[in-house]
Amino acid sequence: MKFIYFIIFLASLLYATSENNDEILADREAKIAKNLELIDSSRQELEAYRAATNTLFNQREEQILAKERDLNKTLTQISQKEENIKKMLDKNEKILSEIKSITNDKILSVYAKMKDGAAATIIAQLPRDEAAKVLHALDPKKISTIFAKMDPQIAAELTQILKNDELFKDLNSTK
């Protein structure tokens, strides 16, 4: 009889354990299902965040590309204007050079045709560097006759300027 009690005890213990195991398994299944729901929810949030981030990134990239296109367009316009300005400056410099050349040629022509005494009087009244420039451009024979009619002091100063030739280094480099 003890044996029967023992078997009944074991059977009840096994039955209680299996009922207990079923409860534990059901509880664990519920927890796992809840965790899976949390994981799925988190995954969906992550995907939504990625999509929003990608959309924002694409918008920003498009804005940057648009600004870059505008900047390149502006740079092209600036370089074209700069090139036009350089062309205009070159053209203006040529015109100015021609005007100076014509003016100097005319002035030299006037002094070359002028009587020596009158030329000497006028050149003596000019600032020394201007007088030296005029004399430098004239024929040496004409210079000597003008110096002969000029005050010796002024002729000596002009001769010194012509001799040093400092004034004409700039003049020769612009021609």
C-alpha positions as a Markdown table, in Angstrom:
| # | Residue | x | y | z |
|---|---|---|---|---|
| 1 | Met | 0.0 | 0.0 | 0.0 |
| 2 | Lys | 2.8 | 2.3 | 0.6 |
| 3 | Phe | 3.8 | 1.6 | -2.8 |
| 4 | Ile | 0.4 | 2.7 | -4.2 |
| 5 | Tyr | 0.6 | 5.9 | -2.1 |
| 6 | Phe | 4.0 | 6.5 | -3.4 |
| 7 | Ile | 2.9 | 6.1 | -7.0 |
| 8 | Ile | -0.2 | 8.3 | -6.4 |
| 9 | Phe | 2.1 | 10.9 | -4.8 |
| 10 | Leu | 4.5 | 10.7 | -7.8 |
| 11 | Ala | 1.6 | 10.9 | -10.2 |
| 12 | Ser | 0.2 | 14.0 | -8.5 |
| 13 | Leu | 3.6 | 15.5 | -8.3 |
| 14 | Leu | 4.1 | 14.9 | -12.0 |
| 15 | Tyr | 0.6 | 16.3 | -12.8 |
| 16 | Ala | 1.3 | 19.4 | -10.7 |
| 17 | Thr | 4.7 | 19.9 | -12.3 |
| 18 | Ser | 3.2 | 19.6 | -15.8 |
| 19 | Glu | 0.5 | 22.1 | -14.9 |
| 20 | Asn | 3.1 | 24.3 | -13.4 |
| 21 | Asn | 5.3 | 23.9 | -16.6 |
| 22 | Asp | 2.3 | 24.8 | -18.8 |
| 23 | Glu | 1.8 | 28.0 | -16.8 |
| 24 | Ile | 5.5 | 28.8 | -17.0 |
| 25 | Leu | 5.6 | 28.1 | -20.8 |
| 26 | Ala | 2.4 | 30.2 | -21.3 |
| 27 | Asp | 4.0 | 33.0 | -19.2 |
| 28 | Arg | 7.2 | 32.9 | -21.2 |
| 29 | Glu | 5.3 | 32.8 | -24.5 |
| 30 | Ala | 3.5 | 35.9 | -23.5 |
| 31 | Lys | 6.7 | 37.7 | -22.5 |
| 32 | Ile | 8.4 | 36.6 | -25.8 |
| 33 | Ala | 5.3 | 37.8 | -27.8 |
| 34 | Lys | 5.5 | 41.1 | -25.9 |
| 35 | Asn | 9.2 | 41.5 | -26.6 |
| 36 | Leu | 8.6 | 40.6 | -30.3 |
| 37 | Glu | 6.0 | 43.3 | -30.4 |
| 38 | Leu | 8.5 | 45.8 | -28.9 |
| 39 | Ile | 11.2 | 44.8 | -31.3 |
| 40 | Asp | 8.8 | 45.1 | -34.3 |
| 41 | Ser | 7.6 | 48.5 | -33.0 |
| 42 | Ser | 11.2 | 49.6 | -32.6 |
| 43 | Arg | 12.1 | 48.3 | -36.1 |
| 44 | Gln | 9.2 | 50.2 | -37.6 |
| 45 | Glu | 10.2 | 53.4 | -35.8 |
| 46 | Leu | 13.8 | 52.9 | -37.0 |
| 47 | Glu | 12.6 | 52.5 | -40.6 |
| 48 | Ala | 10.4 | 55.6 | -40.3 |
| 49 | Tyr | 13.4 | 57.5 | -38.9 |
| 50 | Arg | 15.6 | 56.3 | -41.8 |
| 51 | Ala | 13.0 | 57.2 | -44.4 |
| 52 | Ala | 12.6 | 60.7 | -42.8 |
| 53 | Thr | 16.4 | 61.1 | -42.6 |
| 54 | Asn | 16.9 | 60.0 | -46.2 |
| 55 | Thr | 14.2 | 62.4 | -47.4 |
| 56 | Leu | 15.7 | 65.3 | -45.4 |
| 57 | Phe | 19.2 | 64.3 | -46.7 |
| 58 | Asn | 17.9 | 64.3 | -50.3 |
| 59 | Gln | 16.2 | 67.7 | -49.9 |
| 60 | Arg | 19.4 | 69.2 | -48.4 |
| 61 | Glu | 21.5 | 67.7 | -51.2 |
| 62 | Glu | 19.2 | 69.1 | -53.8 |
| 63 | Gln | 19.4 | 72.6 | -52.1 |
| 64 | Ile | 23.2 | 72.4 | -52.1 |
| 65 | Leu | 23.3 | 71.3 | -55.8 |
| 66 | Ala | 20.9 | 74.2 | -56.7 |
| 67 | Lys | 23.1 | 76.7 | -54.8 |
| 68 | Glu | 26.2 | 75.2 | -56.4 |
| 69 | Arg | 24.6 | 75.7 | -59.9 |
| 70 | Asp | 23.8 | 79.3 | -59.0 |
| 71 | Leu | 27.3 | 79.9 | -57.7 |
| 72 | Asn | 28.8 | 78.4 | -60.9 |
| 73 | Lys | 26.5 | 80.6 | -63.0 |
| 74 | Thr | 27.6 | 83.6 | -61.0 |
| 75 | Leu | 31.3 | 82.7 | -61.3 |
| 76 | Thr | 30.9 | 82.3 | -65.1 |
| 77 | Gln | 29.2 | 85.7 | -65.3 |
| 78 | Ile | 32.0 | 87.3 | -63.2 |
| 79 | Ser | 34.7 | 85.8 | -65.3 |
| 80 | Gln | 33.0 | 87.0 | -68.5 |
| 81 | Lys | 32.7 | 90.5 | -67.1 |
| 82 | Glu | 36.3 | 90.4 | -65.9 |
| 83 | Glu | 37.4 | 89.4 | -69.4 |
| 84 | Asn | 35.3 | 92.2 | -70.9 |
| 85 | Ile | 36.9 | 94.7 | -68.5 |
| 86 | Lys | 40.4 | 93.5 | -69.4 |
| 87 | Lys | 39.6 | 93.9 | -73.1 |
| 88 | Met | 38.2 | 97.4 | -72.5 |
| 89 | Leu | 41.3 | 98.3 | -70.4 |
| 90 | Asp | 43.6 | 97.1 | -73.2 |
| 91 | Lys | 41.6 | 99.0 | -75.8 |
| 92 | Asn | 41.6 | 102.2 | -73.6 |
| 93 | Glu | 45.4 | 101.8 | -73.0 |
| 94 | Lys | 46.0 | 101.6 | -76.8 |
| 95 | Ile | 43.8 | 104.6 | -77.4 |
| 96 | Leu | 45.6 | 106.6 | -74.6 |
| 97 | Ser | 48.9 | 105.6 | -76.0 |
| 98 | Glu | 47.9 | 106.7 | -79.5 |
| 99 | Ile | 46.6 | 110.0 | -78.1 |
| 100 | Lys | 49.9 | 110.6 | -76.2 |
| 101 | Ser | 51.8 | 109.7 | -79.3 |
| 102 | Ile | 49.8 | 112.0 | -81.5 |
| 103 | Thr | 50.1 | 114.8 | -78.9 |
| 104 | Asn | 53.8 | 114.3 | -78.5 |
| 105 | Asp | 54.3 | 114.1 | -82.3 |
| 106 | Lys | 52.3 | 117.3 | -82.7 |
| 107 | Ile | 54.3 | 119.1 | -80.0 |
| 108 | Leu | 57.6 | 117.9 | -81.4 |
| 109 | Ser | 56.5 | 118.9 | -84.8 |
| 110 | Val | 55.7 | 122.4 | -83.5 |
| 111 | Tyr | 59.1 | 122.7 | -81.7 |
| 112 | Ala | 60.9 | 121.3 | -84.8 |
| 113 | Lys | 59.3 | 124.0 | -87.0 |
| 114 | Met | 59.7 | 126.8 | -84.4 |
| 115 | Lys | 62.6 | 129.3 | -84.6 |
| 116 | Asp | 65.4 | 128.3 | -82.2 |
| 117 | Gly | 65.1 | 131.5 | -80.1 |
| 118 | Ala | 61.4 | 131.1 | -79.5 |
| 119 | Ala | 61.7 | 127.4 | -78.8 |
| 120 | Ala | 64.5 | 128.1 | -76.3 |
| 121 | Thr | 62.4 | 130.7 | -74.5 |
| 122 | Ile | 59.4 | 128.4 | -74.2 |
| 123 | Ile | 61.4 | 125.3 | -73.2 |
| 124 | Ala | 63.2 | 127.3 | -70.5 |
| 125 | Gln | 59.8 | 128.1 | -69.0 |
| 126 | Leu | 58.7 | 124.5 | -68.8 |
| 127 | Pro | 59.3 | 122.3 | -65.7 |
| 128 | Arg | 62.8 | 120.7 | -66.1 |
| 129 | Asp | 61.6 | 117.1 | -66.6 |
| 130 | Glu | 59.0 | 118.2 | -69.3 |
| 131 | Ala | 61.7 | 120.3 | -71.0 |
| 132 | Ala | 64.1 | 117.4 | -71.0 |
| 133 | Lys | 61.4 | 115.1 | -72.5 |
| 134 | Val | 60.8 | 117.6 | -75.3 |
| 135 | Leu | 64.5 | 118.0 | -76.0 |
| 136 | His | 65.2 | 114.3 | -75.8 |
| 137 | Ala | 62.7 | 113.7 | -78.7 |
| 138 | Leu | 64.2 | 116.4 | -80.9 |
| 139 | Asp | 67.0 | 116.0 | -83.4 |
| 140 | Pro | 70.4 | 116.6 | -81.9 |
| 141 | Lys | 71.2 | 119.4 | -84.3 |
| 142 | Lys | 68.0 | 121.2 | -83.2 |
| 143 | Ile | 68.8 | 120.6 | -79.5 |
| 144 | Ser | 72.2 | 122.3 | -80.0 |
| 145 | Thr | 70.8 | 125.4 | -81.6 |
| 146 | Ile | 68.1 | 125.7 | -78.9 |
| 147 | Phe | 70.8 | 125.3 | -76.2 |
| 148 | Ala | 72.8 | 128.1 | -77.9 |
| 149 | Lys | 69.8 | 130.5 | -77.6 |
| 150 | Met | 69.0 | 129.4 | -74.0 |
| 151 | Asp | 70.2 | 130.8 | -70.7 |
| 152 | Pro | 73.4 | 128.9 | -70.0 |
| 153 | Gln | 72.3 | 127.9 | -66.4 |
| 154 | Ile | 69.1 | 126.3 | -67.7 |
| 155 | Ala | 70.9 | 124.7 | -70.6 |
| 156 | Ala | 73.4 | 123.1 | -68.1 |
| 157 | Glu | 70.5 | 121.8 | -65.9 |
| 158 | Leu | 68.8 | 120.3 | -68.9 |
| 159 | Thr | 72.0 | 118.8 | -70.2 |
| 160 | Gln | 72.6 | 117.2 | -66.8 |
| 161 | Ile | 69.1 | 115.7 | -66.8 |
| 162 | Leu | 69.6 | 114.4 | -70.4 |
| 163 | Lys | 73.0 | 113.0 | -69.4 |
| 164 | Asn | 71.7 | 111.1 | -66.3 |
| 165 | Asp | 68.9 | 109.7 | -68.5 |
| 166 | Glu | 66.9 | 108.6 | -65.3 |
| 167 | Leu | 63.8 | 110.4 | -66.7 |
| 168 | Phe | 63.9 | 108.5 | -70.0 |
| 169 | Lys | 64.1 | 105.0 | -68.5 |
| 170 | Asp | 60.4 | 105.3 | -67.7 |
| 171 | Leu | 59.7 | 106.9 | -71.1 |
| 172 | Asn | 61.5 | 104.2 | -73.0 |
| 173 | Ser | 59.7 | 101.4 | -71.1 |
| 174 | Thr | 56.3 | 102.7 | -72.0 |
| 175 | Lys | 57.0 | 102.8 | -75.7 |
